[in-house]
């Protein structure tokens, strides 16, 4: 749950006006917001409030934290409505480049039969980026080639 609390704190810092700005967007005092974020005296942020905070901060910190706490990964999908087959081709090229980076880093990291903390973080970051690209390709493909329900 530390990741979720951390996401709430990061959303407050990311909001214009910081914590005070976030409190104002949520219609509460700064003290009330702090009490909920830090779970003082049994107070807590509801999911709907966390989603509103995420929207106000213009981030995806809460979604990312929930995904991580659940053993998963949050992937923001492209929102552009006007996509074409050329976009998918470009996404494939980028995905292959990321796969190459991942493979090269994996070889470097495992060459000595031990993966350090730094190497683990780097591999995790590259794997996340690669996974994100694969899902972006799927999303774009479905937008272009799937028949929409009437």
PDB file of C-alpha atoms in Angstrom:
ATOM      1  CA  UNK A   1       0.000   0.000   0.000  1.00  0.00           C
ATOM      2  CA  UNK A   2       3.040   2.272   0.210  1.00  0.00           C
ATOM      3  CA  UNK A   3       2.952   2.656  -3.572  1.00  0.00           C
ATOM      4  CA  UNK A   4      -0.632   3.873  -3.453  1.00  0.00           C
ATOM      5  CA  UNK A   5       0.130   6.393  -0.705  1.00  0.00           C
ATOM      6  CA  UNK A   6       3.179   7.479  -2.686  1.00  0.00           C
ATOM      7  CA  UNK A   7       1.030   7.948  -5.779  1.00  0.00           C
ATOM      8  CA  UNK A   8      -1.366  10.177  -3.822  1.00  0.00           C
ATOM      9  CA  UNK A   9       1.565  12.296  -2.630  1.00  0.00           C
ATOM     10  CA  UNK A  10       3.030  12.546  -6.136  1.00  0.00           C
ATOM     11  CA  UNK A  11      -0.348  13.598  -7.563  1.00  0.00           C
ATOM     12  CA  UNK A  12      -0.559  16.371  -4.950  1.00  0.00           C
ATOM     13  CA  UNK A  13       2.931  17.608  -5.863  1.00  0.00           C
ATOM     14  CA  UNK A  14       2.137  17.396  -9.599  1.00  0.00           C
ATOM     15  CA  UNK A  15      -0.973  19.557  -9.301  1.00  0.00           C
ATOM     16  CA  UNK A  16      -0.735  23.264 -10.031  1.00  0.00           C
ATOM     17  CA  UNK A  17      -0.464  24.817  -6.569  1.00  0.00           C
ATOM     18  CA  UNK A  18       0.835  21.604  -4.997  1.00  0.00           C
ATOM     19  CA  UNK A  19      -0.980  20.158  -2.009  1.00  0.00           C
ATOM     20  CA  UNK A  20      -3.042  23.307  -1.478  1.00  0.00           C
ATOM     21  CA  UNK A  21      -4.088  23.274  -5.125  1.00  0.00           C
ATOM     22  CA  UNK A  22      -5.096  19.622  -4.902  1.00  0.00           C
ATOM     23  CA  UNK A  23      -7.091  20.267  -1.728  1.00  0.00           C
ATOM     24  CA  UNK A  24      -8.942  23.068  -3.505  1.00  0.00           C
ATOM     25  CA  UNK A  25      -9.757  20.860  -6.514  1.00  0.00           C
ATOM     26  CA  UNK A  26     -11.181  18.242  -4.157  1.00  0.00           C
ATOM     27  CA  UNK A  27     -13.231  20.746  -2.146  1.00  0.00           C
ATOM     28  CA  UNK A  28     -11.447  20.098   1.128  1.00  0.00           C
ATOM     29  CA  UNK A  29      -8.981  21.864   3.378  1.00  0.00           C
ATOM     30  CA  UNK A  30      -5.274  21.139   3.186  1.00  0.00           C
ATOM     31  CA  UNK A  31      -5.450  19.518   6.620  1.00  0.00           C
ATOM     32  CA  UNK A  32      -8.348  17.286   5.550  1.00  0.00           C
ATOM     33  CA  UNK A  33      -6.422  16.188   2.447  1.00  0.00           C
ATOM     34  CA  UNK A  34      -3.266  15.457   4.446  1.00  0.00           C
ATOM     35  CA  UNK A  35      -5.279  13.500   7.042  1.00  0.00           C
ATOM     36  CA  UNK A  36      -6.762  11.319   4.301  1.00  0.00           C
ATOM     37  CA  UNK A  37      -3.528  10.800   2.362  1.00  0.00           C
ATOM     38  CA  UNK A  38      -1.625   9.859   5.532  1.00  0.00           C
ATOM     39  CA  UNK A  39      -4.598   7.847   6.922  1.00  0.00           C
ATOM     40  CA  UNK A  40      -4.654   9.776  10.184  1.00  0.00           C
ATOM     41  CA  UNK A  41      -7.319   8.712  12.696  1.00  0.00           C
ATOM     42  CA  UNK A  42      -8.712   6.126  10.284  1.00  0.00           C
ATOM     43  CA  UNK A  43      -9.388   8.611   7.485  1.00  0.00           C
ATOM     44  CA  UNK A  44      -8.638   7.558   3.934  1.00  0.00           C
ATOM     45  CA  UNK A  45      -8.920   8.551   0.303  1.00  0.00           C
ATOM     46  CA  UNK A  46     -11.732   6.770  -1.532  1.00  0.00           C
ATOM     47  CA  UNK A  47     -11.121   5.282  -4.960  1.00  0.00           C
ATOM     48  CA  UNK A  48     -13.384   7.880  -6.557  1.00  0.00           C
ATOM     49  CA  UNK A  49     -11.451  10.671  -4.822  1.00  0.00           C
ATOM     50  CA  UNK A  50      -8.133   9.148  -5.949  1.00  0.00           C
ATOM     51  CA  UNK A  51      -9.430   9.015  -9.514  1.00  0.00           C
ATOM     52  CA  UNK A  52     -10.493  12.671  -9.268  1.00  0.00           C
ATOM     53  CA  UNK A  53      -7.043  13.539  -7.902  1.00  0.00           C
ATOM     54  CA  UNK A  54      -5.452  11.669 -10.798  1.00  0.00           C
ATOM     55  CA  UNK A  55      -7.541  13.642 -13.260  1.00  0.00           C
ATOM     56  CA  UNK A  56      -6.739  16.936 -11.535  1.00  0.00           C
ATOM     57  CA  UNK A  57      -3.010  16.185 -11.540  1.00  0.00           C
ATOM     58  CA  UNK A  58      -2.969  15.100 -15.195  1.00  0.00           C
ATOM     59  CA  UNK A  59      -1.002  11.981 -14.253  1.00  0.00           C
ATOM     60  CA  UNK A  60      -1.563   8.228 -14.116  1.00  0.00           C
ATOM     61  CA  UNK A  61       0.252   7.711 -10.812  1.00  0.00           C
ATOM     62  CA  UNK A  62      -2.733   6.137  -9.051  1.00  0.00           C
ATOM     63  CA  UNK A  63      -3.461   3.701 -11.886  1.00  0.00           C
ATOM     64  CA  UNK A  64       0.216   2.748 -12.036  1.00  0.00           C
ATOM     65  CA  UNK A  65       0.356   2.153  -8.270  1.00  0.00           C
ATOM     66  CA  UNK A  66      -2.801   0.016  -8.251  1.00  0.00           C
ATOM     67  CA  UNK A  67      -1.436  -2.039 -11.150  1.00  0.00           C
ATOM     68  CA  UNK A  68       1.915  -2.554  -9.370  1.00  0.00           C
ATOM     69  CA  UNK A  69       0.250  -3.452  -6.052  1.00  0.00           C
ATOM     70  CA  UNK A  70      -1.803  -6.005  -7.989  1.00  0.00           C
ATOM     71  CA  UNK A  71       1.264  -7.529  -9.615  1.00  0.00           C
ATOM     72  CA  UNK A  72       0.567  -5.943 -12.977  1.00  0.00           C
ATOM     73  CA  UNK A  73       1.518  -3.111 -15.244  1.00  0.00           C
ATOM     74  CA  UNK A  74      -0.439  -0.023 -16.266  1.00  0.00           C
ATOM     75  CA  UNK A  75      -0.193   0.817 -19.947  1.00  0.00           C
ATOM     76  CA  UNK A  76      -1.657   4.071 -21.219  1.00  0.00           C
ATOM     77  CA  UNK A  77      -3.132   3.458 -24.650  1.00  0.00           C
ATOM     78  CA  UNK A  78      -2.991   5.982 -27.485  1.00  0.00           C
ATOM     79  CA  UNK A  79      -6.004   8.274 -27.634  1.00  0.00           C
ATOM     80  CA  UNK A  80      -5.614   9.690 -31.142  1.00  0.00           C
ATOM     81  CA  UNK A  81      -8.685   8.914 -33.219  1.00  0.00           C
ATOM     82  CA  UNK A  82      -7.038   9.436 -36.603  1.00  0.00           C
ATOM     83  CA  UNK A  83      -4.595   6.560 -36.968  1.00  0.00           C
ATOM     84  CA  UNK A  84      -3.550   4.747 -40.086  1.00  0.00           C
ATOM     85  CA  UNK A  85      -1.667   1.656 -41.198  1.00  0.00           C
ATOM     86  CA  UNK A  86       1.506   3.769 -41.468  1.00  0.00           C
ATOM     87  CA  UNK A  87       1.232   4.402 -37.738  1.00  0.00           C
ATOM     88  CA  UNK A  88       1.208   0.660 -37.078  1.00  0.00           C
ATOM     89  CA  UNK A  89       4.275   0.179 -39.263  1.00  0.00           C
ATOM     90  CA  UNK A  90       6.119   2.883 -37.324  1.00  0.00           C
ATOM     91  CA  UNK A  91       5.025   1.280 -34.052  1.00  0.00           C
ATOM     92  CA  UNK A  92       6.389  -2.086 -35.236  1.00  0.00           C
ATOM     93  CA  UNK A  93       9.751  -0.516 -36.051  1.00  0.00           C
ATOM     94  CA  UNK A  94       9.886   1.104 -32.614  1.00  0.00           C
ATOM     95  CA  UNK A  95       8.893  -2.184 -30.962  1.00  0.00           C
ATOM     96  CA  UNK A  96      11.666  -4.053 -32.791  1.00  0.00           C
ATOM     97  CA  UNK A  97      14.175  -1.408 -31.725  1.00  0.00           C
ATOM     98  CA  UNK A  98      13.034  -1.822 -28.113  1.00  0.00           C
ATOM     99  CA  UNK A  99      13.271  -5.616 -28.413  1.00  0.00           C
ATOM    100  CA  UNK A 100      16.847  -5.230 -29.659  1.00  0.00           C
ATOM    101  CA  UNK A 101      17.725  -2.937 -26.735  1.00  0.00           C
ATOM    102  CA  UNK A 102      16.177  -5.418 -24.310  1.00  0.00           C
ATOM    103  CA  UNK A 103      18.068  -8.382 -25.821  1.00  0.00           C
ATOM    104  CA  UNK A 104      21.385  -6.513 -25.754  1.00  0.00           C
ATOM    105  CA  UNK A 105      20.906  -5.406 -22.150  1.00  0.00           C
ATOM    106  CA  UNK A 106      19.850  -8.927 -21.140  1.00  0.00           C
ATOM    107  CA  UNK A 107      23.070 -10.313 -22.621  1.00  0.00           C
ATOM    108  CA  UNK A 108      25.176  -7.695 -20.825  1.00  0.00           C
ATOM    109  CA  UNK A 109      23.342  -8.229 -17.531  1.00  0.00           C
ATOM    110  CA  UNK A 110      23.633 -12.014 -17.567  1.00  0.00           C
ATOM    111  CA  UNK A 111      27.155 -12.269 -19.017  1.00  0.00           C
ATOM    112  CA  UNK A 112      28.683 -12.583 -15.543  1.00  0.00           C
ATOM    113  CA  UNK A 113      25.957 -14.972 -14.329  1.00  0.00           C
ATOM    114  CA  UNK A 114      24.639 -12.363 -11.904  1.00  0.00           C
ATOM    115  CA  UNK A 115      22.132  -9.537 -12.317  1.00  0.00           C
ATOM    116  CA  UNK A 116      22.859  -6.494 -10.149  1.00  0.00           C
ATOM    117  CA  UNK A 117      20.200  -4.144  -8.737  1.00  0.00           C
ATOM    118  CA  UNK A 118      21.012  -1.566 -11.428  1.00  0.00           C
ATOM    119  CA  UNK A 119      20.801  -4.198 -14.165  1.00  0.00           C
ATOM    120  CA  UNK A 120      17.506  -5.474 -12.727  1.00  0.00           C
ATOM    121  CA  UNK A 121      16.023  -1.949 -12.810  1.00  0.00           C
ATOM    122  CA  UNK A 122      17.290  -1.405 -16.367  1.00  0.00           C
ATOM    123  CA  UNK A 123      15.889  -4.731 -17.596  1.00  0.00           C
ATOM    124  CA  UNK A 124      12.562  -4.029 -15.907  1.00  0.00           C
ATOM    125  CA  UNK A 125      12.364  -0.595 -17.513  1.00  0.00           C
ATOM    126  CA  UNK A 126      13.175  -1.950 -20.967  1.00  0.00           C
ATOM    127  CA  UNK A 127      10.682  -4.803 -20.571  1.00  0.00           C
ATOM    128  CA  UNK A 128       7.943  -2.373 -19.526  1.00  0.00           C
ATOM    129  CA  UNK A 129       8.677  -0.165 -22.524  1.00  0.00           C
ATOM    130  CA  UNK A 130       8.607  -3.167 -24.865  1.00  0.00           C
ATOM    131  CA  UNK A 131       5.300  -4.381 -23.401  1.00  0.00           C
ATOM    132  CA  UNK A 132       3.854  -0.881 -23.784  1.00  0.00           C
ATOM    133  CA  UNK A 133       4.792  -0.838 -27.482  1.00  0.00           C
ATOM    134  CA  UNK A 134       3.161  -4.231 -28.092  1.00  0.00           C
ATOM    135  CA  UNK A 135      -0.091  -3.043 -26.516  1.00  0.00           C
ATOM    136  CA  UNK A 136      -0.018   0.206 -28.471  1.00  0.00           C
ATOM    137  CA  UNK A 137       0.246  -1.822 -31.677  1.00  0.00           C
ATOM    138  CA  UNK A 138      -2.723  -3.962 -30.636  1.00  0.00           C
ATOM    139  CA  UNK A 139      -4.771  -0.928 -29.708  1.00  0.00           C
ATOM    140  CA  UNK A 140      -4.027   0.849 -32.992  1.00  0.00           C
ATOM    141  CA  UNK A 141      -4.685  -2.337 -34.986  1.00  0.00           C
ATOM    142  CA  UNK A 142      -8.068  -2.802 -33.337  1.00  0.00           C
ATOM    143  CA  UNK A 143      -9.005   0.844 -33.940  1.00  0.00           C
ATOM    144  CA  UNK A 144      -8.248   0.538 -37.636  1.00  0.00           C
ATOM    145  CA  UNK A 145      -9.230  -3.002 -38.549  1.00  0.00           C
ATOM    146  CA  UNK A 146     -12.006  -4.079 -36.159  1.00  0.00           C
ATOM    147  CA  UNK A 147     -15.579  -3.562 -37.293  1.00  0.00           C
ATOM    148  CA  UNK A 148     -17.407  -1.320 -34.851  1.00  0.00           C
ATOM    149  CA  UNK A 149     -20.620  -2.553 -33.290  1.00  0.00           C
ATOM    150  CA  UNK A 150     -23.644  -0.685 -34.572  1.00  0.00           C
TER     151      UNK A 150
END
